CSV table of C-alpha atoms and ligand atoms in Angstrom, one decimal:
chain,number,residue,atom,x,y,z
H,517,UNK,CA,81.8,88.7,134.4
H,518,UNK,CA,82.4,90.8,131.3
H,519,UNK,CA,84.1,89.8,128.1
H,520,UNK,CA,86.3,92.0,125.9
H,521,UNK,CA,85.0,92.5,122.4
H,522,UNK,CA,85.4,94.8,119.4
H,523,UNK,CA,82.7,96.7,117.7
H,524,UNK,CA,82.7,95.7,114.0
H,525,UNK,CA,79.5,97.3,112.8
H,526,UNK,CA,77.1,99.8,114.2
H,527,UNK,CA,73.4,100.3,113.4
H,528,UNK,CA,71.9,103.1,115.6
H,529,UNK,CA,71.7,101.5,119.1
H,530,UNK,CA,72.6,98.0,118.1
H,531,UNK,CA,76.3,97.1,117.8
H,532,UNK,CA,77.7,94.0,116.2
H,533,UNK,CA,80.6,92.9,118.3
H,534,UNK,CA,83.2,90.2,118.0
H,535,UNK,CA,84.1,88.5,121.3
H,536,UNK,CA,87.8,88.3,121.8
H,537,UNK,CA,87.5,85.0,123.7
H,538,UNK,CA,86.2,82.8,120.9
H,539,UNK,CA,85.7,85.3,118.0
H,540,UNK,CA,81.9,84.8,118.0
H,541,UNK,CA,80.0,87.7,116.5
H,542,UNK,CA,77.1,88.9,118.6
H,543,UNK,CA,74.6,91.8,118.6
H,544,UNK,CA,74.7,94.0,121.7
H,545,UNK,CA,72.9,97.0,122.9
H,546,UNK,CA,74.8,99.8,124.6
H,547,UNK,CA,73.9,101.5,127.9
H,548,UNK,CA,72.7,105.1,127.3
H,549,UNK,CA,75.8,106.8,128.7
H,550,UNK,CA,77.9,105.2,125.9
H,551,UNK,CA,75.9,106.8,123.2
H,552,UNK,CA,76.4,110.5,124.0
H,553,UNK,CA,77.8,113.0,121.5
H,554,UNK,CA,81.3,112.5,120.3
H,555,UNK,CA,82.0,109.7,122.8
H,556,UNK,CA,79.4,107.5,121.2
H,557,UNK,CA,80.6,104.1,120.2
H,558,UNK,CA,82.1,103.6,116.7
H,559,UNK,CA,83.5,100.7,114.8
H,560,UNK,CA,86.9,99.7,116.1
H,561,UNK,CA,86.1,100.4,119.7
H,562,UNK,CA,87.1,97.8,122.2
H,563,UNK,CA,84.4,97.3,124.7
H,564,UNK,CA,83.4,95.1,127.6
H,565,UNK,CA,80.2,93.1,127.1
H,566,UNK,CA,78.0,91.1,129.5
H,567,UNK,CA,75.4,88.6,128.7
H,568,UNK,CA,72.1,89.3,130.4
H,569,UNK,CA,70.2,86.0,130.7
H,570,UNK,CA,67.0,87.6,131.8
H,571,UNK,CA,66.8,89.6,128.6
H,572,UNK,CA,68.7,86.9,126.6
H,573,UNK,CA,70.9,89.6,125.1
H,574,UNK,CA,74.4,91.1,125.3
H,575,UNK,CA,74.9,94.5,126.7
H,576,UNK,CA,77.9,96.8,126.2
H,577,UNK,CA,78.8,98.0,129.7
H,578,UNK,CA,82.0,100.0,129.0
H,579,UNK,CA,84.4,101.2,126.4
H,580,UNK,CA,88.2,101.1,126.6
H,581,UNK,CA,90.1,104.3,126.0
H,582,UNK,CA,90.8,104.8,122.2
H,583,UNK,CA,94.3,104.7,120.9
H,584,UNK,CA,93.3,107.0,118.1
H,585,UNK,CA,90.2,108.3,116.3
H,586,UNK,CA,89.2,108.7,112.7
H,587,UNK,CA,87.5,112.1,112.9
H,588,UNK,CA,86.5,115.1,111.1
H,589,UNK,CA,85.5,118.5,112.4
H,590,UNK,CA,82.2,119.6,110.9
H,591,UNK,CA,83.0,123.3,110.6
H,592,UNK,CA,79.4,124.5,110.2
H,593,UNK,CA,78.1,122.5,113.1
H,594,UNK,CA,81.3,123.1,115.1
H,595,UNK,CA,81.4,119.5,116.3
H,596,UNK,CA,83.8,116.7,116.0
H,597,UNK,CA,82.5,113.6,114.3
H,598,UNK,CA,84.2,110.3,115.0
H,599,UNK,CA,83.7,107.5,112.5
H,600,UNK,CA,86.1,104.8,113.7
H,601,UNK,CA,88.7,104.1,116.3
H,602,UNK,CA,91.9,102.1,117.0
H,603,UNK,CA,93.4,101.9,113.5
H,604,UNK,CA,97.0,101.3,112.7
H,605,UNK,CA,97.3,102.2,109.0
H,606,UNK,CA,95.7,104.5,106.5
H,607,UNK,CA,95.5,103.0,103.0
H,608,UNK,CA,95.3,106.0,100.6
H,609,UNK,CA,93.9,104.3,97.5
H,610,UNK,CA,94.4,106.1,94.1
H,611,UNK,CA,93.6,105.1,90.6
H,612,UNK,CA,95.8,105.1,87.5
H,613,UNK,CA,92.9,105.5,85.1
H,614,UNK,CA,89.4,106.5,86.0
H,615,UNK,CA,88.9,108.5,88.1
H,616,UNK,CA,92.3,110.1,87.1
H,617,UNK,CA,95.1,110.3,89.7
H,618,UNK,CA,95.0,113.6,91.6
H,619,UNK,CA,98.1,114.5,93.5
H,620,UNK,CA,96.2,117.2,95.5
H,621,UNK,CA,93.8,114.5,96.7
H,622,UNK,CA,96.6,112.2,97.8
H,623,UNK,CA,98.3,115.0,99.7
H,624,UNK,CA,95.0,115.7,101.5
H,625,UNK,CA,94.8,112.0,102.5
H,626,UNK,CA,98.3,112.2,103.8
H,627,UNK,CA,97.3,115.2,106.0
H,628,UNK,CA,94.6,113.0,107.5
H,629,UNK,CA,97.0,110.2,108.2
H,630,UNK,CA,99.2,112.7,110.1
H,631,UNK,CA,96.3,114.2,111.9
H,632,UNK,CA,94.8,110.9,112.9
H,633,UNK,CA,98.2,109.6,113.9
H,634,UNK,CA,98.3,106.7,111.4
H,635,UNK,CA,101.1,105.4,109.2
H,636,UNK,CA,100.3,106.1,105.6
H,637,UNK,CA,100.4,103.5,102.9
H,638,UNK,CA,99.7,104.6,99.3
H,639,UNK,CA,98.1,102.1,97.0
H,640,UNK,CA,98.4,102.8,93.2
H,641,UNK,CA,95.4,100.8,92.0
H,642,UNK,CA,94.0,100.1,88.5
H,643,UNK,CA,97.6,99.6,87.2
H,644,UNK,CA,96.2,97.2,84.7
H,645,UNK,CA,95.0,100.2,82.7
H,646,UNK,CA,98.0,102.4,83.3
H,647,UNK,CA,99.5,104.3,80.3
H,648,UNK,CA,102.9,105.8,81.1
H,649,UNK,CA,103.3,109.5,80.4
H,650,UNK,CA,107.0,110.4,81.0
H,651,UNK,CA,107.5,114.1,81.5
H,652,UNK,CA,110.4,116.1,82.9
H,653,UNK,CA,110.8,116.7,86.6
H,654,UNK,CA,110.3,120.4,86.1
H,655,UNK,CA,107.0,119.9,84.2
H,656,UNK,CA,105.9,117.6,87.0
H,657,UNK,CA,106.1,120.3,89.7
H,658,UNK,CA,102.9,121.7,88.4
H,659,UNK,CA,100.4,118.9,88.3
H,660,UNK,CA,101.8,116.8,85.4
H,661,UNK,CA,100.6,113.7,83.8
H,662,UNK,CA,100.5,110.7,86.1
H,663,UNK,CA,103.9,109.0,86.2
H,664,UNK,CA,103.9,106.4,88.9
H,665,UNK,CA,107.7,106.5,89.5
H,666,UNK,CA,107.6,110.2,90.1
H,667,UNK,CA,104.6,109.9,92.4
H,668,UNK,CA,106.4,107.1,94.4
H,669,UNK,CA,109.6,109.2,94.7
H,670,UNK,CA,107.5,112.1,96.0
H,671,UNK,CA,106.6,109.8,99.0
H,672,UNK,CA,110.1,108.8,100.0
H,673,UNK,CA,110.7,111.9,102.2
H,674,UNK,CA,107.4,111.2,104.0
H,675,UNK,CA,108.2,107.5,104.8
H,676,UNK,CA,104.9,106.4,103.2
H,677,UNK,CA,105.1,102.9,101.8
H,678,UNK,CA,103.6,102.4,98.4
H,679,UNK,CA,102.2,99.5,96.4
H,680,UNK,CA,101.3,98.9,92.8
H,681,UNK,CA,98.2,96.7,92.3
H,682,UNK,CA,95.2,95.9,90.2
H,683,UNK,CA,92.2,95.1,92.4
H,684,UNK,CA,90.8,93.0,89.5
H,685,UNK,CA,93.8,90.7,89.4
H,686,UNK,CA,95.6,89.1,92.3
H,687,UNK,CA,98.3,87.9,90.0
H,688,UNK,CA,99.1,91.3,88.6
H,689,UNK,CA,102.9,91.7,88.7
H,690,UNK,CA,104.2,95.2,89.6
H,691,UNK,CA,106.1,96.6,86.6
H,692,UNK,CA,107.3,99.9,88.0
H,693,UNK,CA,107.6,99.5,91.8
H,694,UNK,CA,108.8,96.6,93.8
H,695,UNK,CA,105.8,95.9,95.9
H,696,UNK,CA,102.5,94.5,94.9
H,697,UNK,CA,99.5,93.0,96.6
H,698,UNK,CA,101.4,90.1,98.2
H,699,UNK,CA,103.7,92.5,100.0
H,700,UNK,CA,100.7,94.7,100.9
H,701,UNK,CA,99.1,91.7,102.6
H,702,UNK,CA,102.2,91.0,104.6
H,703,UNK,CA,102.3,94.6,105.8
H,704,UNK,CA,98.7,94.3,106.9
H,705,UNK,CA,99.3,91.4,109.2
H,706,UNK,CA,98.0,91.9,112.7
H,707,UNK,CA,96.8,95.4,111.8
H,708,UNK,CA,93.6,97.4,111.3
H,709,UNK,CA,93.7,99.6,108.2
H,710,UNK,CA,91.2,102.1,107.0
H,711,UNK,CA,90.9,102.6,103.2
H,712,UNK,CA,90.3,106.1,102.0
H,713,UNK,CA,90.2,107.7,98.6
H,714,UNK,CA,88.0,109.3,96.0
H,715,UNK,CA,84.9,107.5,94.9
H,716,UNK,CA,85.5,104.9,92.3
H,717,UNK,CA,89.2,104.3,92.9
H,718,UNK,CA,88.5,100.7,93.9
H,719,UNK,CA,88.5,100.6,97.7
H,720,UNK,CA,85.7,98.0,98.0
H,721,UNK,CA,87.1,96.0,95.1
H,722,UNK,CA,90.5,96.0,96.8
H,723,UNK,CA,89.0,94.7,100.0
H,724,UNK,CA,87.5,91.9,98.1
H,725,UNK,CA,90.8,91.1,96.4
H,726,UNK,CA,92.7,91.1,99.8
H,727,UNK,CA,90.2,88.7,101.2
H,728,UNK,CA,90.9,86.3,98.3
H,729,UNK,CA,87.2,86.7,97.3
H,730,UNK,CA,85.9,85.7,100.7
H,731,UNK,CA,84.3,89.1,101.2
H,732,UNK,CA,81.5,89.1,98.6
H,733,UNK,CA,81.2,92.1,96.3
H,734,UNK,CA,77.4,92.7,96.7
H,735,UNK,CA,77.9,93.3,100.4
H,736,UNK,CA,80.5,96.0,99.6
H,737,UNK,CA,78.7,97.3,96.5
H,738,UNK,CA,80.8,98.3,93.6
H,739,UNK,CA,80.5,101.8,92.2
H,740,UNK,CA,80.3,102.7,88.6
H,741,UNK,CA,83.7,103.8,87.3
H,742,UNK,CA,84.4,107.4,88.0
H,743,UNK,CA,80.8,108.3,88.6
H,744,UNK,CA,81.4,109.1,92.2
H,745,UNK,CA,78.3,107.3,93.3
H,746,UNK,CA,79.2,106.9,96.9
H,747,UNK,CA,78.4,103.3,97.1
H,748,UNK,CA,80.0,102.5,100.4
H,749,UNK,CA,78.6,103.9,103.6
H,750,UNK,CA,80.1,104.0,107.0
H,751,UNK,CA,81.2,101.8,108.4
H,752,UNK,CA,82.1,98.2,109.0
H,753,UNK,CA,85.2,96.2,109.9
H,754,UNK,CA,85.9,93.4,107.6
H,755,UNK,CA,88.0,90.7,109.2
H,756,UNK,CA,90.3,89.0,106.8
H,757,UNK,CA,92.4,86.2,108.4
H,758,UNK,CA,95.0,88.1,110.4
H,759,UNK,CA,94.1,91.6,109.6
H,760,UNK,CA,91.1,93.9,109.6
H,761,UNK,CA,90.0,96.5,107.0
H,762,UNK,CA,87.6,99.4,107.3
H,763,UNK,CA,86.0,100.5,104.0
H,764,UNK,CA,84.9,104.2,103.9
H,765,UNK,CA,82.7,106.0,101.5
H,766,UNK,CA,84.6,107.8,98.7
H,767,UNK,CA,84.3,111.5,98.4
H,768,UNK,CA,84.3,113.6,95.3
H,769,UNK,CA,86.5,116.2,96.8
H,770,UNK,CA,88.6,115.5,99.9
H,771,UNK,CA,88.2,118.6,102.0
H,772,UNK,CA,90.5,119.5,104.8
H,773,UNK,CA,88.8,122.8,105.6
H,774,UNK,CA,88.8,122.0,109.3
H,775,UNK,CA,92.6,122.1,109.7
H,776,UNK,CA,93.9,125.2,111.5
H,777,UNK,CA,96.3,127.1,109.1
H,778,UNK,CA,99.1,127.2,111.6
H,779,UNK,CA,98.9,123.5,112.1
H,780,UNK,CA,99.1,122.6,108.4
H,781,UNK,CA,102.9,122.6,108.1
H,782,UNK,CA,103.1,119.9,110.8
H,783,UNK,CA,101.1,117.6,108.5
H,784,UNK,CA,103.8,117.9,105.8
H,785,UNK,CA,106.8,116.4,107.7
H,786,UNK,CA,109.1,116.7,104.7
H,787,UNK,CA,108.4,120.4,104.4
H,788,UNK,CA,108.3,121.0,108.1
H,789,UNK,CA,112.0,120.2,108.3
H,790,UNK,CA,112.7,123.1,106.0
H,791,UNK,CA,110.1,125.5,107.2
H,792,UNK,CA,111.4,125.4,110.8
H,793,UNK,CA,114.6,126.9,109.4
H,794,UNK,CA,113.1,129.9,107.7
H,795,UNK,CA,114.2,133.2,109.2
H,796,UNK,CA,110.7,134.5,109.8
H,797,UNK,CA,108.2,132.3,111.5
H,798,UNK,CA,105.4,133.7,109.4
H,799,UNK,CA,107.3,133.0,106.1
H,800,UNK,CA,105.0,132.2,103.2
H,801,UNK,CA,107.9,130.3,101.3
H,802,UNK,CA,107.2,132.2,98.1
H,803,UNK,CA,110.1,132.3,95.6
H,804,UNK,CA,112.8,134.8,96.4
H,805,UNK,CA,111.9,135.6,100.0
H,806,UNK,CA,115.2,136.4,101.8
H,807,UNK,CA,115.8,134.0,104.7
H,808,UNK,CA,113.4,131.4,103.4
H,809,UNK,CA,114.9,127.9,103.8
H,810,UNK,CA,113.3,126.8,100.5
H,811,UNK,CA,115.2,129.5,98.6
H,812,UNK,CA,118.0,127.2,97.4
H,813,UNK,CA,115.4,124.6,96.1
H,814,UNK,CA,114.0,127.1,93.6
H,815,UNK,CA,117.5,127.4,92.0
H,816,UNK,CA,118.4,123.7,92.2
H,817,UNK,CA,117.4,121.7,89.2
H,818,UNK,CA,117.8,118.3,90.9
H,819,UNK,CA,114.9,115.8,91.1
H,820,UNK,CA,115.0,116.0,94.9
H,821,UNK,CA,114.4,119.7,94.8
H,822,UNK,CA,111.6,119.4,92.2
H,823,UNK,CA,109.9,116.8,94.3
H,824,UNK,CA,109.9,119.0,97.4
H,825,UNK,CA,108.8,122.0,95.3
H,826,UNK,CA,105.8,120.0,94.1
H,827,UNK,CA,104.9,119.2,97.7
H,828,UNK,CA,105.4,122.9,98.6
H,829,UNK,CA,103.0,123.9,95.8
H,830,UNK,CA,100.4,121.5,97.1
H,831,UNK,CA,100.9,122.9,100.6
H,832,UNK,CA,100.3,126.4,99.4
H,833,UNK,CA,97.1,125.4,97.6
H,834,UNK,CA,95.8,123.7,100.7
H,835,UNK,CA,96.9,126.6,102.8
H,836,UNK,CA,94.8,129.0,100.7
H,837,UNK,CA,91.8,126.7,101.2
H,838,UNK,CA,92.2,126.3,105.0
H,839,UNK,CA,92.8,130.0,105.4
H,840,UNK,CA,89.5,130.9,103.8
H,841,UNK,CA,87.5,129.3,106.7
H,842,UNK,CA,87.7,131.5,109.9
H,843,UNK,CA,89.7,129.9,112.7
H,844,UNK,CA,87.0,130.6,115.3
H,845,UNK,CA,84.8,128.1,113.5
H,846,UNK,CA,87.4,125.4,114.1
H,847,UNK,CA,87.2,125.1,117.9
H,848,UNK,CA,85.8,122.0,119.5
E,1050,GTP,N1,90.5,98.3,85.5
E,1050,GTP,C1,90.3,98.2,86.8
E,1050,GTP,N2,89.1,98.5,87.3
E,1050,GTP,C2,89.0,98.5,88.7
E,1050,GTP,C3,90.1,98.2,89.5
E,1050,GTP,N3,89.6,98.3,90.8
E,1050,GTP,C4,88.3,98.6,90.8
E,1050,GTP,N4,87.9,98.7,89.5
E,1050,GTP,C5,86.6,99.1,89.1
E,1050,GTP,O1,86.3,100.5,89.5
E,1050,GTP,C6,85.0,100.6,89.9
E,1050,GTP,C7,84.9,101.2,91.3
E,1050,GTP,O2,85.3,100.3,92.2
E,1050,GTP,P1,84.9,100.3,93.8
E,1050,GTP,O3,85.7,99.3,94.5
E,1050,GTP,O4,83.4,100.3,93.9
E,1050,GTP,O5,85.4,101.8,94.2
E,1050,GTP,P2,85.2,102.5,95.6
E,1050,GTP,O6,86.5,103.2,95.8
E,1050,GTP,O7,84.9,101.5,96.7
E,1050,GTP,O8,84.1,103.5,95.4
E,1050,GTP,P3,83.1,104.2,96.5
E,1050,GTP,O9,82.5,103.1,97.3
E,1050,GTP,O10,82.1,105.0,95.7
E,1050,GTP,O11,83.9,105.1,97.3
E,1050,GTP,C8,84.3,99.2,89.7
E,1050,GTP,O12,83.6,99.2,88.5
E,1050,GTP,C9,85.5,98.3,89.8
E,1050,GTP,O13,85.3,97.1,89.1
E,1050,GTP,C10,91.3,97.9,88.9
E,1050,GTP,O14,92.4,97.6,89.6
E,1050,GTP,N5,91.4,97.9,87.6
E,1051,MG,MG1,83.3,101.4,97.9
E,1052,ZN,ZN1,110.1,130.0,104.1
């Protein structure tokens, strides 16, 4: 008889699994056919395990189909690399101080959420050291100074929820947005979330905070502020009461070079609604193009228009980047 279990850590051929029957954590080896190429087991996989009394060990005999995959296409190697499976939420963690908030990075993380089929949640962390820099909406279209209210408004059209926290202080009270760490914990109930973001934004520290300190810091390793020291390595599921978190290694730059240019607009649902109404399907949405659905936005001085234009600017920058890698390298 087999038992359903979840892979919570992988170490070459040995997988640490949690049995769904009584939540015990066991080590299991996988049969060879489960270790091939991009179908190889990853954390988050649901598997069937069997105890082998002769060998006195657990064996993973099969893997359930994945609901979704956290993947990246390695363009040079032309292969898909899957790092985790069966997640519900992507927690895009950003920092209000060091490393400084980068809108371009956040927009890239949101592309991943769309591509991986996950709901996006934005966490504004290090709010204990936030210094407000109010600037006009027009100034903000170009990458302005970090203004949390502006950045939060920018997310409204994408249906991404956002939270204002300090990973150093569970009792930090949100001063600008309504939701803080308590609301975040409520949202996480019953879900598996993957934390992504630049190195040093506080992903590991946030996991520790969400666990009420139960997850010890040495096991997550804390990176030196802003140094991009890539302290966390793939990949482990941390089980915290009624939710599960997956830490991920921070990256200095979050590349999306594997995205096919024609697909990019779909990952900007707020812009997609406009772009689908442009007269020409190959419209570049530059200012003053006749028939471009964005045209009225360039004239409008409203905050809504400025917010969309700042997203459009981000889209164009990323488009330039993804267009510089030939499409034929993106097949898998
Ligand atoms: N002031 C302040 N410092 C924080 C906060 N959260 C984290 N830090 C500090 O920022 C540094 C980086 O935190 P980590 O949790 O290691 O960051 P990370 O995102 O996991 O980094 P990588 O593993 O390299 O990707 C540590 O020195 C933390 O103590 C916060 O809310 N406020
Ligand atoms: Mg970390
Ligand atoms: Zn257009």
